[in-house]
CSV table of C-alpha atoms in Angstrom, one decimal:
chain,number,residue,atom,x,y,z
Z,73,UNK,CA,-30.8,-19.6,-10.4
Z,74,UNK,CA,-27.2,-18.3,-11.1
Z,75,UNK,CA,-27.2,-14.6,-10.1
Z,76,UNK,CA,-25.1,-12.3,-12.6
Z,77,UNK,CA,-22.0,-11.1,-10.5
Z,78,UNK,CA,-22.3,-7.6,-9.2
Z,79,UNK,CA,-19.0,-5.0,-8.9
Z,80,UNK,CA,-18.5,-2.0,-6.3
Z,81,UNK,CA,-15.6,0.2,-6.7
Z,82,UNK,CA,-14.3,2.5,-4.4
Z,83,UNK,CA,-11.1,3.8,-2.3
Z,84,UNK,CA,-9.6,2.9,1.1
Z,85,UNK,CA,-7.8,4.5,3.7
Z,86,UNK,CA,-5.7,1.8,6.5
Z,87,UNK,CA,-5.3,3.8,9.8
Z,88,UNK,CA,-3.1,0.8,11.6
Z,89,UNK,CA,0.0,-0.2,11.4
Z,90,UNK,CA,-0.8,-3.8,12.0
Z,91,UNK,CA,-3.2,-4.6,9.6
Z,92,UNK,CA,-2.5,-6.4,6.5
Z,93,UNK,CA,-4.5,-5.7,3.1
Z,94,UNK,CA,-5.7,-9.6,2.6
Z,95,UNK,CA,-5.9,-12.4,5.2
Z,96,UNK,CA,-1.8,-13.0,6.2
Z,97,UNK,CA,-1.0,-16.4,6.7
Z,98,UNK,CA,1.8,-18.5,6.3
Z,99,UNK,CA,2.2,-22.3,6.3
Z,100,UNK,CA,-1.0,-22.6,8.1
Z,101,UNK,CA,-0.7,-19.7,11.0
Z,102,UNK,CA,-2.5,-16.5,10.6
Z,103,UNK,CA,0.2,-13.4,11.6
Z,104,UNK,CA,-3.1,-10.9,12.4
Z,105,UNK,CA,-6.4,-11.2,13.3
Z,106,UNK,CA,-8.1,-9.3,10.3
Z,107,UNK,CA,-7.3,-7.9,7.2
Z,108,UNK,CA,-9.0,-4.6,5.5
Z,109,UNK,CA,-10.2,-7.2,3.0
Z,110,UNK,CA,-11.8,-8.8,5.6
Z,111,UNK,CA,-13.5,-5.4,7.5
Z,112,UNK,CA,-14.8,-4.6,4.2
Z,113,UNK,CA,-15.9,-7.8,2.8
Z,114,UNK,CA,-18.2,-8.5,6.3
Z,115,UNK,CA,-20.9,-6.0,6.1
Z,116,UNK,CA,-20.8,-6.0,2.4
Z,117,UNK,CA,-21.3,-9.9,2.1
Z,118,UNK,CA,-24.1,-9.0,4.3
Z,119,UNK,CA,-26.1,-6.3,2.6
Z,120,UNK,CA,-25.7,-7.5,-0.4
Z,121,UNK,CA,-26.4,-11.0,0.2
Z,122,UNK,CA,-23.8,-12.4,-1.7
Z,123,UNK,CA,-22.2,-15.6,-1.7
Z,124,UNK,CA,-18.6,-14.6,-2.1
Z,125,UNK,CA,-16.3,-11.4,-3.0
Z,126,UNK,CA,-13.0,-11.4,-4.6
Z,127,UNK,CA,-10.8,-8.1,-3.7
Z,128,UNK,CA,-8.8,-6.1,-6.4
Z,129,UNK,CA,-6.8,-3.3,-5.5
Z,130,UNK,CA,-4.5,-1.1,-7.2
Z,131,UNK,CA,-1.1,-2.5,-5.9
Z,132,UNK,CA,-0.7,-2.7,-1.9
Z,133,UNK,CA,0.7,-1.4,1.5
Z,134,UNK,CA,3.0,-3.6,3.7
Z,135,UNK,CA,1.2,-4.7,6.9
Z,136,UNK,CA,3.1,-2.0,8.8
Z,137,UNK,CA,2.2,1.2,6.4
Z,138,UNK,CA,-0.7,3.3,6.6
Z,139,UNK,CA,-2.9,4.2,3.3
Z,140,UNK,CA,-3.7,7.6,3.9
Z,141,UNK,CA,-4.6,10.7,1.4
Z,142,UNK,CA,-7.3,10.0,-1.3
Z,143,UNK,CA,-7.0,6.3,-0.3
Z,144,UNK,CA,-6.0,3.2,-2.6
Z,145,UNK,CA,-8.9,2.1,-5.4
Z,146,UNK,CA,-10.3,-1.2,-4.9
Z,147,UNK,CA,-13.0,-3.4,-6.7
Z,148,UNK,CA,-15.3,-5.8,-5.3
Z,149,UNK,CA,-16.4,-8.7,-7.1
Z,150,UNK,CA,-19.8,-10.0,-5.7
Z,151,UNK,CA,-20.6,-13.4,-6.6
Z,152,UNK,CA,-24.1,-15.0,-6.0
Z,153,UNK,CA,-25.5,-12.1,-4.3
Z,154,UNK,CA,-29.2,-11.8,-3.9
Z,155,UNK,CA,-29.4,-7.5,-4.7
Z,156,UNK,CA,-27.6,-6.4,-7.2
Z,157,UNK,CA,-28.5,-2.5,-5.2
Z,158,UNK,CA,-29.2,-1.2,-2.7
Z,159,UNK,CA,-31.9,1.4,-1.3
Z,160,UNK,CA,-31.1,5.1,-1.1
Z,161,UNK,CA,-28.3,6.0,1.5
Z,162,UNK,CA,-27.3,2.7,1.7
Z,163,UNK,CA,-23.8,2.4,0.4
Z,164,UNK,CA,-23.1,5.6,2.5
Z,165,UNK,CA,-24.3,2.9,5.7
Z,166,UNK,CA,-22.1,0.6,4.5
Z,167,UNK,CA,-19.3,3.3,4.4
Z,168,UNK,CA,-20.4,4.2,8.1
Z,169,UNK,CA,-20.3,1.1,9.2
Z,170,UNK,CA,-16.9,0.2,7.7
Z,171,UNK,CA,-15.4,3.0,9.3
Z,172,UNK,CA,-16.7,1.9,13.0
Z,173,UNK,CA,-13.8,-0.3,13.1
Z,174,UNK,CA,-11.4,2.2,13.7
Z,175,UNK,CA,-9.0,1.1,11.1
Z,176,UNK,CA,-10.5,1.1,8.0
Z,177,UNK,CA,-12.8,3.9,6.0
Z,178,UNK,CA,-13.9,3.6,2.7
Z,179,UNK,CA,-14.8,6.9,0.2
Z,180,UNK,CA,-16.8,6.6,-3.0
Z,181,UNK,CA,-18.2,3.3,-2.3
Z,182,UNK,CA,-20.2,3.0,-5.7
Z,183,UNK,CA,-21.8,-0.1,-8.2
Z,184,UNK,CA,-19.4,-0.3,-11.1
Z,185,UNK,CA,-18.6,-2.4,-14.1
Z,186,UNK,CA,-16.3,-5.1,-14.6
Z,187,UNK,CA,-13.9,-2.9,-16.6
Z,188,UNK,CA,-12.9,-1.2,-13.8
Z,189,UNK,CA,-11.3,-4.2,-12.6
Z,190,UNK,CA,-8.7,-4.2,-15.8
Z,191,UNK,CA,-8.2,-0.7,-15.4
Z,192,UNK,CA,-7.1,-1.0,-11.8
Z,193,UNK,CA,-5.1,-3.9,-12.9
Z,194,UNK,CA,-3.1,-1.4,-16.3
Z,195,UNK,CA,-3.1,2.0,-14.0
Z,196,UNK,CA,-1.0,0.4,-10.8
Z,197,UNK,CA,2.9,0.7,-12.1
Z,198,UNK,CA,1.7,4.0,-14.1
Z,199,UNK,CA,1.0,5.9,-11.0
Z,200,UNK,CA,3.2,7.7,-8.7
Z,201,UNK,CA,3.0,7.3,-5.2
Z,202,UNK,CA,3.8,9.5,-2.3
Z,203,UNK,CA,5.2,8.5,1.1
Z,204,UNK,CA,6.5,9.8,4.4
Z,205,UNK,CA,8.7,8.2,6.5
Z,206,UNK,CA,11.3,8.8,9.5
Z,207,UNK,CA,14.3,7.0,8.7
Z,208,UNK,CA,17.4,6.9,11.2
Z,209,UNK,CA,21.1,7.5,9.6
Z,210,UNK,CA,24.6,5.7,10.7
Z,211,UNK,CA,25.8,9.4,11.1
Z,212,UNK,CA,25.2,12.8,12.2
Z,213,UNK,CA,23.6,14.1,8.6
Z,214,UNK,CA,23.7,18.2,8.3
Z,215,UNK,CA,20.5,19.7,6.5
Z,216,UNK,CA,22.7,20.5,3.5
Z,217,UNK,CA,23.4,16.8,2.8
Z,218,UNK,CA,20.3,16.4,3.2
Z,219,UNK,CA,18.6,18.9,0.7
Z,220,UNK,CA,21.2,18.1,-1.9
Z,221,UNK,CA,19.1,14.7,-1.7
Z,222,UNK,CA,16.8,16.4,-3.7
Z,223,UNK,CA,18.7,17.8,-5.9
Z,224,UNK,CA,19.5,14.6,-7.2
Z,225,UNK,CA,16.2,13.3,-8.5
Z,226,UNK,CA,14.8,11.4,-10.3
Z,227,UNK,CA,17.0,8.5,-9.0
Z,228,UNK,CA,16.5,5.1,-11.2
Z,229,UNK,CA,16.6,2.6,-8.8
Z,230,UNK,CA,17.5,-1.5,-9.7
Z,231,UNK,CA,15.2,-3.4,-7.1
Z,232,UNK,CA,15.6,-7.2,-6.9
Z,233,UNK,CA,12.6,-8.8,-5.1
Z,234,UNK,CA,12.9,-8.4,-1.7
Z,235,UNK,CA,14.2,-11.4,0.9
Z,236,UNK,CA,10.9,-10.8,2.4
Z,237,UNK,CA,8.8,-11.1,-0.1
Z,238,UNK,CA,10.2,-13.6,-2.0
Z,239,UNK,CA,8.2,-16.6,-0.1
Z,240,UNK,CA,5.2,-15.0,-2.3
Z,241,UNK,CA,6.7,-12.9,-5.2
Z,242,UNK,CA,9.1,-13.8,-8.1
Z,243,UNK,CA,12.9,-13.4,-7.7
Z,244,UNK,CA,13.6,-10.4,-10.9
Z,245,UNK,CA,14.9,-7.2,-10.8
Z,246,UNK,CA,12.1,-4.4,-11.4
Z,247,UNK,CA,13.5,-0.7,-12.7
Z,248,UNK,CA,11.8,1.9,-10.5
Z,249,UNK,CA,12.2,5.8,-10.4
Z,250,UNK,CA,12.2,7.8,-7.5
Z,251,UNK,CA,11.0,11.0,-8.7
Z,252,UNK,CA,10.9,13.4,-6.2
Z,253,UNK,CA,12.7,13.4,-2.5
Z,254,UNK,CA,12.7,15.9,0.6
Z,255,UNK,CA,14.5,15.2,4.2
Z,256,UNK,CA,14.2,17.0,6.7
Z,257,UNK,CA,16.6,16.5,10.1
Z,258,UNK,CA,14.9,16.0,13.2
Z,259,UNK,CA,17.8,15.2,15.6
Z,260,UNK,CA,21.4,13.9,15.5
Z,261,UNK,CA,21.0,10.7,12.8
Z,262,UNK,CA,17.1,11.0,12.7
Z,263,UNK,CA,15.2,12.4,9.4
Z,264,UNK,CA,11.9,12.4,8.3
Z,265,UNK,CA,11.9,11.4,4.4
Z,266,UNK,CA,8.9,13.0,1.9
Z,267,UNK,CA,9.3,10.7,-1.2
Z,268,UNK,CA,7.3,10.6,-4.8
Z,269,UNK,CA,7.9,7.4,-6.5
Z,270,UNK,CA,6.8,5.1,-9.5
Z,271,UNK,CA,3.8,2.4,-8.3
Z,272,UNK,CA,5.5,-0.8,-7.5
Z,273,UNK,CA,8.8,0.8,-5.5
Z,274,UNK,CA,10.3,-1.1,-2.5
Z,275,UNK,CA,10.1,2.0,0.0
Z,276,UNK,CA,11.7,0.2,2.8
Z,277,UNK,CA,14.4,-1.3,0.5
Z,278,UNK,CA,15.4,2.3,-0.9
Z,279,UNK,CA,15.7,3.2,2.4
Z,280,UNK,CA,18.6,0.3,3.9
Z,281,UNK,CA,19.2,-0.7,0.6
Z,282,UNK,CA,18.3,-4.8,1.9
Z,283,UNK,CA,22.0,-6.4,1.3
Z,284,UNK,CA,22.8,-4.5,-2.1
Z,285,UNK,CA,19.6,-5.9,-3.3
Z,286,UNK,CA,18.3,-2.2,-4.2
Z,287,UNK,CA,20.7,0.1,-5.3
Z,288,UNK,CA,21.2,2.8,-5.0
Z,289,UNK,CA,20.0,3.3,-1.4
Z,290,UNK,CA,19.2,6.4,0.5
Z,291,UNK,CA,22.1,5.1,2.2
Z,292,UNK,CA,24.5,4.7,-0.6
Z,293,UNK,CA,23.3,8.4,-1.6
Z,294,UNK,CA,24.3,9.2,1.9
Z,295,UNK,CA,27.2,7.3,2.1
Z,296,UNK,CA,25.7,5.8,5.6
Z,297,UNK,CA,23.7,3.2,6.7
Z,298,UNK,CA,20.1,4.1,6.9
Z,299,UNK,CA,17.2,1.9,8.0
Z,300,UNK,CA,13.3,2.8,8.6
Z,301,UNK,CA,11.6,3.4,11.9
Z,302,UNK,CA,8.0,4.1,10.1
């Protein structure tokens, strides 16, 4: 008996900065011991008693980047599972039980329909994203400077593919907006950087500008060099 695939949807929030979205390997070698794929998918598989899952997500965070706020929608695909529900209070468990690893919680864990999938998939580089960083400057950068950031917006950025991603993603250059930017100064050459941008943006790259691969940088706009600490 083939059982008819079932679908949660829901949104996560990554509390560590060494945790990738999806199993990280390369040429073999895993880089990290889990994955929030991975935290999620176990007690899931479980209660469910499913065969398999396939992960969707709308877009993703480097390894080293929290998800924080409302979290980041994801769909689960459940294939050959034995429930297609479960009894009263029991996504909520699942949600509890996620969240005992310490890394990864889950909100609004739900059953869903396959749509949801495609409209995950349509909504990702229609959404603006908002991130914090501290970013440290090649000079001492006065408060002024720094507001008149701001002022500035939106910035349209060019963004070739970036050298570190381009052992998985396509070499093209992708127009992105940055639409809304504050710094603040926190010491001599140290900033903390509030940023609203389109879905899809190369944060790190808009910060040190990767070799003139994104342009303009935060530090062409500062006319320093500039590179991320977090």
């Amino acid at each position: 008996v083939e059982h008819a695939a079932v679908f949660l949807g829901g949104r996560y929030l990554k509390l560590s900065r060494q945790l990738p979205q999806t199993a990280w390997i390369i040429d073999g070698v895993r880089k990290c011991p889990s994955s929030v794929e991975e935290i999620i998918a176990a007690p899931v598989l479980k209660a469910f008693d499913a065969a398999s899952l396939k992960f969707h997500s709308a877009g993703r965070e480097d390894v080293d980047v929290r998800m924080l706020g409302l979290g980041r929608p994801f769909m689960l695909e459940l294939r050959g599972a034995h429930r297609s529900a479960l009894p009263a209070g029991g996504l909520e468990a699942l949600q509890t039980q996620i969240a005992q690893s310490g890394v990864v919680h889950v909100r609004e864990l739900r059953v869903t329909e396959a749509l949801v999938q495609s409209l995950i998939k349509e909504g990702e580089d229609g959404h603006c994203k908002d991130y914090r960083a501290v970013v440290r400057l090649g000079r001492d950068v006065s408060q002024v400077e720094l507001d008149a950031l701001g002022r500035q917006c939106p910035v349209e950025l060019a963004q070739l593919t970036p050298l570190r991603v381009l052992h998985r993603r396509s070499h093209a250059s992708r127009p992105r907006s940055v639409y809304a930017l504050r710094a603040t100064r926190l010491a001599p050459r140290f900033a903390s950087l509030d940023l609203t941008t389109q879905a899809g943006t190369y944060v790190k790259e808009f910060v040190h500008g990767d070799f003139g691969r994104t342009s303009p940088s935060l530090g062409d706009l500062l006319g320093c060099e500039a590179d991320i600490l977090q």
